[in-house]
Coordinates of C-alpha atoms and ligand atoms in Angstrom, one line a residue:
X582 CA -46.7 6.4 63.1
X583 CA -42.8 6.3 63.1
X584 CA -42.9 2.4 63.2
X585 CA -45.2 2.4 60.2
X586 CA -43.3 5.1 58.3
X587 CA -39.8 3.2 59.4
X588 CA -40.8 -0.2 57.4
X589 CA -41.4 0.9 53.8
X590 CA -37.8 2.7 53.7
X591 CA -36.1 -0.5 55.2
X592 CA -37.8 -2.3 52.2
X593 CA -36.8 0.2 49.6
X594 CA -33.4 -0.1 50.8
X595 CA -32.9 -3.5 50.6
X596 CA -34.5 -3.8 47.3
X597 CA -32.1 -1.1 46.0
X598 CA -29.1 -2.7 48.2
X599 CA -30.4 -6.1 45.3
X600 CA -30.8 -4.0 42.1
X601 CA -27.0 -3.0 42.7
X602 CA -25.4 -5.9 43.6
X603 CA -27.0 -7.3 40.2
X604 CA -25.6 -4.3 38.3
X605 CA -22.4 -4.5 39.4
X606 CA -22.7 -8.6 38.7
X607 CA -23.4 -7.5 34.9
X608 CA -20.7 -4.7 34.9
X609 CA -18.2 -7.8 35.9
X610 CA -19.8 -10.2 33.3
X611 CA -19.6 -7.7 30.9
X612 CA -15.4 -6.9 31.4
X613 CA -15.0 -10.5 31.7
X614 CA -16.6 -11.1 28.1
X615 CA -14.6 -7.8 27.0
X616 CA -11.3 -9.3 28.0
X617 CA -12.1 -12.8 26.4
X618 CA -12.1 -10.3 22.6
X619 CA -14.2 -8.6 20.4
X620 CA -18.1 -9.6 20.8
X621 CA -20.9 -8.3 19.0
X622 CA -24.2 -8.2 22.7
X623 CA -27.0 -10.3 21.4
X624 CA -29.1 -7.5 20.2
X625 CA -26.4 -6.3 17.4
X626 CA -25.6 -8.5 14.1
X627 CA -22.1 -8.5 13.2
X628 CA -21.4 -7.3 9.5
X629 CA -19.3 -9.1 7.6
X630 CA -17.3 -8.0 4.4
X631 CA -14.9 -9.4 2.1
X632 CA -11.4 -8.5 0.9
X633 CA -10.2 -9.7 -2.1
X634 CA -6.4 -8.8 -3.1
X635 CA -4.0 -8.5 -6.0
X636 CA -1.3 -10.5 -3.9
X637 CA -0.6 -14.6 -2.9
X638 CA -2.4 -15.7 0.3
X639 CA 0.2 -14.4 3.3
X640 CA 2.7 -12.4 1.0
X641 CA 4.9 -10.6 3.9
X642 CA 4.2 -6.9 3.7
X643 CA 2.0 -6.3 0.9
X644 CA 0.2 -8.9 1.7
X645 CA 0.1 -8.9 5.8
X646 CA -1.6 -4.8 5.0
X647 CA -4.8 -6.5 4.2
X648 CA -4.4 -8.9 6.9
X649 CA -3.5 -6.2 9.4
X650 CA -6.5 -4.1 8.6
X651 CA -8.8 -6.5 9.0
X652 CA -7.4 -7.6 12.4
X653 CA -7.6 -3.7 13.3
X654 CA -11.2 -3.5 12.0
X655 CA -12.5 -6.1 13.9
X656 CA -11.1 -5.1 17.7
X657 CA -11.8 -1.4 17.0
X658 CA -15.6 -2.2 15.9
X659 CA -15.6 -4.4 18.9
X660 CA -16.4 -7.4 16.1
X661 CA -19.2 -5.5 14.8
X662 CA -17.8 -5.5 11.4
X663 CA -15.9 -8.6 10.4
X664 CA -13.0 -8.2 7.1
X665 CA -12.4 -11.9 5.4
X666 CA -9.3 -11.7 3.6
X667 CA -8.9 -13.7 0.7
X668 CA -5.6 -14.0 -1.3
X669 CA -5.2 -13.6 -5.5
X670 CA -7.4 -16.4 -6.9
X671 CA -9.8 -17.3 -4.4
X672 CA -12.3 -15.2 -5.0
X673 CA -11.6 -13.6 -8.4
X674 CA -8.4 -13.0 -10.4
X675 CA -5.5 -11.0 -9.1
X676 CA -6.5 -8.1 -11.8
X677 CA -10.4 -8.7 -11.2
X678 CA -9.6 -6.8 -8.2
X679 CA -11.3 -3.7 -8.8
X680 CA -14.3 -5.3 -11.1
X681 CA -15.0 -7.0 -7.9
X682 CA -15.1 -4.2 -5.9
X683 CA -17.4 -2.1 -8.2
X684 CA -19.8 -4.9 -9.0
X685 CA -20.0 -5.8 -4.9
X686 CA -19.1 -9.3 -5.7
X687 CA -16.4 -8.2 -2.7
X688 CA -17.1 -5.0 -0.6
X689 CA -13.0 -4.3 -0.3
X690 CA -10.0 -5.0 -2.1
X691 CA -6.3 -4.7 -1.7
X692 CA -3.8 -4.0 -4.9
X693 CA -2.2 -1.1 -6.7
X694 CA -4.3 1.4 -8.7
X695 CA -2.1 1.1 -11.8
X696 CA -3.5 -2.3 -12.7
X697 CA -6.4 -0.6 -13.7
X698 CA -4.6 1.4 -16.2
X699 CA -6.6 0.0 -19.4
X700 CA -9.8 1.3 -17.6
X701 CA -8.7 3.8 -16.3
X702 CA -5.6 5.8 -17.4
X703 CA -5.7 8.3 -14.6
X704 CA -5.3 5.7 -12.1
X705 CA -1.4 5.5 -12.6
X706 CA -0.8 8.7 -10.3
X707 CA -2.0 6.8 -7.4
X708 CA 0.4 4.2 -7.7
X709 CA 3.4 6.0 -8.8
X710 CA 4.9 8.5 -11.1
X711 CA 8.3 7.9 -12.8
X712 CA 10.7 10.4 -11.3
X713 CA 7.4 11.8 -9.2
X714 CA 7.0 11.8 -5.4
X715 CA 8.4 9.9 -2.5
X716 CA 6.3 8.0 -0.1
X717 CA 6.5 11.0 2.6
X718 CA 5.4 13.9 -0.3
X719 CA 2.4 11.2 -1.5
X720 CA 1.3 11.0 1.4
X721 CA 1.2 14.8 2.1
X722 CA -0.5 15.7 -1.3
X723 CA -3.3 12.9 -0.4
X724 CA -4.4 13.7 2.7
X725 CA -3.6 17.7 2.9
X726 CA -2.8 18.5 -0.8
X727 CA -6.1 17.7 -2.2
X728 CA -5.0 14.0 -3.8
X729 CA -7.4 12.2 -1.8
X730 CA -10.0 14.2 -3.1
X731 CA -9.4 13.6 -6.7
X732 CA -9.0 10.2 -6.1
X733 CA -12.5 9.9 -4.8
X734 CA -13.4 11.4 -8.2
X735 CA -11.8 8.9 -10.6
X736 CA -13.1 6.2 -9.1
X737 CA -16.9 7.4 -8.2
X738 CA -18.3 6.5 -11.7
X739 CA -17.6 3.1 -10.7
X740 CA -19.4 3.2 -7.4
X741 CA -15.6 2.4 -5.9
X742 CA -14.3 4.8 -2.8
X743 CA -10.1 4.3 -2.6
X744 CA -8.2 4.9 0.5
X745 CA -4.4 4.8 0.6
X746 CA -3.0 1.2 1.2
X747 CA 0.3 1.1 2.1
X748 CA 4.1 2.5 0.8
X749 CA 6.9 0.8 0.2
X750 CA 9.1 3.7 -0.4
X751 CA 11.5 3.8 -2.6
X752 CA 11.7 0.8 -4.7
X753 CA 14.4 -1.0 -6.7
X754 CA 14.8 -0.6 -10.0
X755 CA 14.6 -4.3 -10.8
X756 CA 16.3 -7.5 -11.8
X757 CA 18.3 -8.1 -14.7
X758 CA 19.2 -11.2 -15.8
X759 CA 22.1 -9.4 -17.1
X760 CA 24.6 -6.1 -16.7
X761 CA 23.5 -2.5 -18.1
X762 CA 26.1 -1.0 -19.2
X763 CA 24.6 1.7 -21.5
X764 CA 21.0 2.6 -22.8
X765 CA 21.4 0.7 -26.3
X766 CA 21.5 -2.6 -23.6
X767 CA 17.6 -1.8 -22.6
X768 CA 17.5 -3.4 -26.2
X769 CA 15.0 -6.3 -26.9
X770 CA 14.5 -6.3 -23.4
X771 CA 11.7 -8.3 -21.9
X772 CA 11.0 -7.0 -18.4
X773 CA 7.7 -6.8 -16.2
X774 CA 7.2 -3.6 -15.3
X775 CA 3.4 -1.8 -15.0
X776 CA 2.1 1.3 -14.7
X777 CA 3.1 4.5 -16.9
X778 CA 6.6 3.1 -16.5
X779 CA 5.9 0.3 -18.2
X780 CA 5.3 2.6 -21.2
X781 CA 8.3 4.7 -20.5
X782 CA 10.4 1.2 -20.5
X783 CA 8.9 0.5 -24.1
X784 CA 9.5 3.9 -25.5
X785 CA 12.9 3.5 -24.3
X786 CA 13.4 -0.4 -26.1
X787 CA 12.5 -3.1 -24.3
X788 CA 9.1 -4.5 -24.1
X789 CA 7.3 -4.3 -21.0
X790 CA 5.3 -7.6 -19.3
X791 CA 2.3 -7.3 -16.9
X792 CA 2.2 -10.4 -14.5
X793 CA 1.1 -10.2 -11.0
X794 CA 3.3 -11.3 -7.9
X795 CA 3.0 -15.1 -8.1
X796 CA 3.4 -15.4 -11.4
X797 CA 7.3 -13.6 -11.4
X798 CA 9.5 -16.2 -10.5
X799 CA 8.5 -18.9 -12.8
X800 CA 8.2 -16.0 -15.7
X801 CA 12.0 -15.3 -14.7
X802 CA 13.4 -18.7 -14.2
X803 CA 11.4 -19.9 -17.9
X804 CA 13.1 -17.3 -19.2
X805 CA 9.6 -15.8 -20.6
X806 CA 11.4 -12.3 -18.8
X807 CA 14.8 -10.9 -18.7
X808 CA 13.9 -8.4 -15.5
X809 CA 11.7 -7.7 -13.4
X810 CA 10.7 -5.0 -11.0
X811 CA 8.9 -6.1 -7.6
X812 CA 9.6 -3.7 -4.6
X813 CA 12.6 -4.0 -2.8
X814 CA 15.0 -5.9 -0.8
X815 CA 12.2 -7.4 1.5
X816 CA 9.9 -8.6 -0.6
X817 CA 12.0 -9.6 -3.5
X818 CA 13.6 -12.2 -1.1
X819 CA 10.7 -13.8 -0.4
X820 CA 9.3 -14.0 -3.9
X821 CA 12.9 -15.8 -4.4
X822 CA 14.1 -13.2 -7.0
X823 CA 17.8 -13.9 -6.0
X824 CA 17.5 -17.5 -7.5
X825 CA 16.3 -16.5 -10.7
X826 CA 18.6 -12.8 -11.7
X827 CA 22.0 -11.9 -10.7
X828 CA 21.9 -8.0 -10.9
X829 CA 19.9 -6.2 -9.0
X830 CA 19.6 -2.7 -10.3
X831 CA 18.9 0.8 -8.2
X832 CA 17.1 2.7 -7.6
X833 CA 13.2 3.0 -8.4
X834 CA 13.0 5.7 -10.9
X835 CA 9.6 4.1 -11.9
X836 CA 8.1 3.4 -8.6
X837 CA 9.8 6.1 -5.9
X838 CA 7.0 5.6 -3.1
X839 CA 5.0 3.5 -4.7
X840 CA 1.7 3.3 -3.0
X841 CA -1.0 0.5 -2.5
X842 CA -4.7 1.0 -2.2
X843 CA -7.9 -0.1 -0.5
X844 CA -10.7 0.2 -2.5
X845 CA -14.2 -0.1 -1.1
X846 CA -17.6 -0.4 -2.3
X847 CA -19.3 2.5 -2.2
X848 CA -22.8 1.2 -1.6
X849 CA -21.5 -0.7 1.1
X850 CA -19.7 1.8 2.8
X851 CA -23.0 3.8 2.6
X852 CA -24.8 1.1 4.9
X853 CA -22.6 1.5 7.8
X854 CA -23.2 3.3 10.2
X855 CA -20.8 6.3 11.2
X856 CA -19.0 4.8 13.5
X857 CA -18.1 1.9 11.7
X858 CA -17.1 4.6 8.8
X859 CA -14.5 6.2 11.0
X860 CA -13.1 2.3 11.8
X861 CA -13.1 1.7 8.3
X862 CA -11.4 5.3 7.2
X863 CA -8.9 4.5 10.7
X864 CA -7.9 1.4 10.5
X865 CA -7.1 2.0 6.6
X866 CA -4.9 5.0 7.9
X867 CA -3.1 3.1 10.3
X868 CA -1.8 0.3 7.8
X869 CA -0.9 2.7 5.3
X870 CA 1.6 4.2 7.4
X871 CA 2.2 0.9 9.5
X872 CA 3.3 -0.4 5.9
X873 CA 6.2 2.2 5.2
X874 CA 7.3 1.4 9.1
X875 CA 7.8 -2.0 8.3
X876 CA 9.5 -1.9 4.9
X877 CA 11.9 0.5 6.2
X878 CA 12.8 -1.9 9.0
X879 CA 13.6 -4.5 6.8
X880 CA 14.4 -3.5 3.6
X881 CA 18.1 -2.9 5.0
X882 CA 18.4 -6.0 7.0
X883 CA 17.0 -8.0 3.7
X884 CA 20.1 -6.5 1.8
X885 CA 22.5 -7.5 3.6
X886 CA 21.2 -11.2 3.3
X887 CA 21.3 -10.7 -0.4
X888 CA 24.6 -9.2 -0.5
X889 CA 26.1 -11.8 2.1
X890 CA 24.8 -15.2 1.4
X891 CA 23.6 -14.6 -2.6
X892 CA 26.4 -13.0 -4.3
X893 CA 23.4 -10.6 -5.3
X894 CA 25.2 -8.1 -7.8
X895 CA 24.2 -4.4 -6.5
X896 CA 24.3 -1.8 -9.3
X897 CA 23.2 1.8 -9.9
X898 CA 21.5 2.8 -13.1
X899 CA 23.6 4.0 -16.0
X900 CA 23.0 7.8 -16.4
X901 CA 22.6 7.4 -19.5
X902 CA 20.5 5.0 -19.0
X903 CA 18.3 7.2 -16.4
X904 CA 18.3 10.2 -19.1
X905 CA 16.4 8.1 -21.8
X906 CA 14.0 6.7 -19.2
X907 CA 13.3 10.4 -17.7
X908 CA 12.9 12.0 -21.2
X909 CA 10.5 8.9 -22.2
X910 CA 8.1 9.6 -19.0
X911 CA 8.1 13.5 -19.8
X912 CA 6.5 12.0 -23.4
X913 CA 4.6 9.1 -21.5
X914 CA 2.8 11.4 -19.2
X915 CA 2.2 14.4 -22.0
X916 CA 0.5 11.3 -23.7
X917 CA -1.6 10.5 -20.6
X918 CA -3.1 14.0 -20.3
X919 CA -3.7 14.3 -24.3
X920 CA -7.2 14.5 -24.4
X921 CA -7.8 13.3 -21.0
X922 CA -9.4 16.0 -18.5
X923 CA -9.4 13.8 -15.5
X924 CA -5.6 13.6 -16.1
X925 CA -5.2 16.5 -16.6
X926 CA -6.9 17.8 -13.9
X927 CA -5.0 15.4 -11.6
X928 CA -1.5 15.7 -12.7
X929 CA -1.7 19.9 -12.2
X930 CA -2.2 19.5 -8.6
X931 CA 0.1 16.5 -8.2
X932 CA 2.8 18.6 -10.3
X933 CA 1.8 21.9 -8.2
X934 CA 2.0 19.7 -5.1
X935 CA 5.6 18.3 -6.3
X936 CA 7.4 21.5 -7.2
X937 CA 6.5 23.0 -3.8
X938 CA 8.0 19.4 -2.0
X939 CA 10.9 19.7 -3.9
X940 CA 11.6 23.3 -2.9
X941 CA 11.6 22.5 0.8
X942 CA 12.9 19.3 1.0
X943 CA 16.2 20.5 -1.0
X944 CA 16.9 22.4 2.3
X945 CA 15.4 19.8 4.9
X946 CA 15.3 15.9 3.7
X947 CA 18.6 16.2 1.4
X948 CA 20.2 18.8 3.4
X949 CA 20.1 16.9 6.6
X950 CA 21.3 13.6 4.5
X951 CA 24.4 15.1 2.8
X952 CA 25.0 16.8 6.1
X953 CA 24.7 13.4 8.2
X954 CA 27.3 11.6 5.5
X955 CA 29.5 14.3 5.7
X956 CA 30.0 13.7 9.5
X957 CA 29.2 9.9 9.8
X958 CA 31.7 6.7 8.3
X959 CA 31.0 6.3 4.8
X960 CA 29.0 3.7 3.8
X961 CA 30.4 0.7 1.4
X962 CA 28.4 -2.2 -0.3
X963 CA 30.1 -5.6 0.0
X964 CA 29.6 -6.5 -3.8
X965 CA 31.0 -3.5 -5.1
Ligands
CA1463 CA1 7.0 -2.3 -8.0

C-alpha cells in the first residue's frame, strides 16, 4: 500500500522538477531578448506613427527633440509604438505641419505654435509673448496654471491635442546686418521674425519676413533680409548665421522662453491604449525639459566661439529701441484679443499667471542674481 502510494508522488515530482526547469529556460530566453532592445512578443503588433517637423533633417537641438522623443518612445513602450521622424520636406512642407497633423496624413508633428498664426491667432501664446514669460514661468502656467488646459481647447476643433515641445529660453534678439543705434534705424527694415512679434516689428517700421529654418541663410546672404531672429548662440552657429550678419543683437524681447510643441492626432491618440498614452504624455515631458537642459549647456560655450573665432559683434538693444517695440506689443496683443474670445480667454489667465511670477521672482530669480554679481568677478564680453 505504501509502495503503490510512493510511485505516483515520485512521478509528480519529477514532472514538476521538468515544468520548472523549462520555465526558468523561458525566464532566461526572455532577459536575453530584453537585453538585445526593445521587442514587440509575437502575439502584440507594434504601432507605428509618424512625425513630421517644421525643422531640417538632424537640426541640433530643435531638431534632435523629435529625434529624442521618439528614441524615448520606443524603449519605454518596449517597441510597441514606433515614432518615424521625418525632417521639413519629406513628408509635407515645413508650415503643413499642423494640416498634417489634423488631417492624420501624420499622427505627430514637431514645430512652434505661432506658425499657425493665420489659422489660428490664439496660437501665438504658446510659442511666445513679447516681453511675456520665461521658459521656467511657461512652463509653470502649463502644467499647474491651467495653460495646458486651454491649449487643449484651441486646438480640439481641429481634432489636434498639443503637448509642450521643448524651450530654448531666452533667445537673441536677432541678426542685423547692420548697427541700431536708435529706433528711427528699425527703418525699412527687412527682418524675419514670426509670431505676434512679427507684428510688433511692423508696427514699429520694419517689415517682418516668415521663412522657416533652412531657408535663413541663403535669405540673409541674397540679401532678400536685413536680420533675422533664430534662437540663440547654439543654434545660430549651426544654421551659419555668423557668415552672413555681423551684429548680433540681445536680448529676446520677442521670444523670452520660447517654446516648441508636439502636436498629435487626436484620433490616433484615442486608439492607444493607456499605457501607451502615459509613454506618449512622458516621453513628451521629458524632452521638453531635456530641451532647456541642453540649450543652457551650450548656449554659453557657443558664444564664446562666436565672440573668439568670428569677430561676432555683441550688442544690447537700444532702449529706445525696446520702448517702441514694448508699446507696439501692448497694441499688438489688444489687437489679438479684439473680438476674439479664445484670446481673450487665454491671455487673462496667462496675464493672471504672469503678474503673480513676476511678484515672486523679483524676490527669488533676480534677487539671487544681483546678489550672486554683487559677490562674484564681474563678467566682461570680449567684443565690447
Ligand atoms: Ca526665435
Amino acid at each position: 500500500m505504501k509502495e503503490r502510494t510512493l510511485l505516483p508522488v515520485a512521478v509528480v515530482s519529477l514532472l514538476l522538477l521538468w515544468v520548472g526547469t523549462l520555465a526558468l529556460w523561458a525566464t532566461e530566453a526572455q532577459m536575453t531578448d530584453d537585453d538585445a532592445g526593445p521587442r514587440v512578443s509575437g502575439s502584440e503588433t507594434s504601432i507605428e506613427w509618424k512625425l513630421v517637423t517644421t525643422w531640417p533633417k538632424g537640426l541640433p537641438g530643435l531638431g534632435s527633440a523629435p529625434e529624442n522623443f521618439a528614441r524615448r518612445v520606443g524603449e519605454m513602450s518596449n517597441g510597441r509604438l514606433t515614432v518615424r521622424v521625418y525632417g521639413a520636406g519629406e513628408v509635407v512642407p515645413p508650415f503643413e505641419v499642423f494640416d498634417a497633423v489634423s488631417q492624420g496624413v501624420a499622427e505627430m508633428g514637431h514645430g512652434a505654435s505661432y506658425y499657425w498664426k493665420g489659422k489660428i491667432p490664439s496660437s501665438v501664446f504658446y510659442t511666445a509673448v513679447p516681453f511675456g514669460m520665461t521658459a521656467q514661468e511657461m512652463n509653470g502656467w502649463l502644467h499647474y496654471g491651467g495653460g495646458l488646459e486651454l491649449w487643449r481647447e484651441l486646438y480640439a476643433p481641429f481634432g489636434v491635442r498639443p503637448f509642450a515641445g521643448g524651450s530654448t529660453g531666452v533667445q537673441m534678439a536677432g541678426w542685423f546686418n547692420r548697427e541700431l543705434k536708435s529706433a528711427s534705424d528699425l527703418d525699412g527694415l527687412k527682418m524675419r521674425i514670426p509670431g505676434l512679434a512679427g507684428e510688433v516689428f511692423a508696427a514699429s517700421g520694419g517689415t517682418a519676413v516668415r521663412l522657416a529654418g533652412g531657408e535663413i541663410y541663403t535669405s540673409m546672404q541674397t540679401g532678400v533680409i536685413d536680420a533675422v531672429e533664430w534662437v540663440g548662440p547654439y543654434n545660430d552657429r549651426t544654421l551659419g548665421l555668423m557668415e552672413v550678419a555681423e551684429y548680433y543683437y540681445y536680448p529676446g524681447w520677442h521670444e523670452p522662453g520660447a517654446m516648441l510643441e508636439f502636436t498629435v492626432n487626436q484620433a490616433a491618440f484615442d486608439r492607444l491604449p493607456a499605457d501607451l498614452q502615459a509613454i506618449v504624455e512622458g516621453a513628451a515631458r521629458a524632452t521638453n525639459q531635456d530641451m532647456l537642459d541642453e540649450f543652457t549647456a551650450r548656449n554659453n560655450e557657443s558664444l564664446t566661439t562666436l565672440l573668439e573665432e568670428h569677430s561676432t559683434k555683441l550688442r544690447p538693444l537700444p532702449d529706445d529701441v525696446m520702448d517702441v517695440l514694448h508699446s507696439n506689443a501692448v497694441i499688438a496683443l489688444e489687437e489679438l484679443k479684439k473680438d476674439d474670445p479664445m484670446a481673450q480667454k487665454i491671455s487673462a489667465s496667462y496675464e493672471a499667471f504672469l503678474d503673480g511670477v513676476r511678484t515672486y521672482h523679483e524676490i527669488s530669480e533676480r534677487a539671487y542674481l544681483n546678489a550672486r554679481d554683487r559677490v562674484l568677478p564681474p563678467i566682461t564680453f570680449t567684443d565690447q
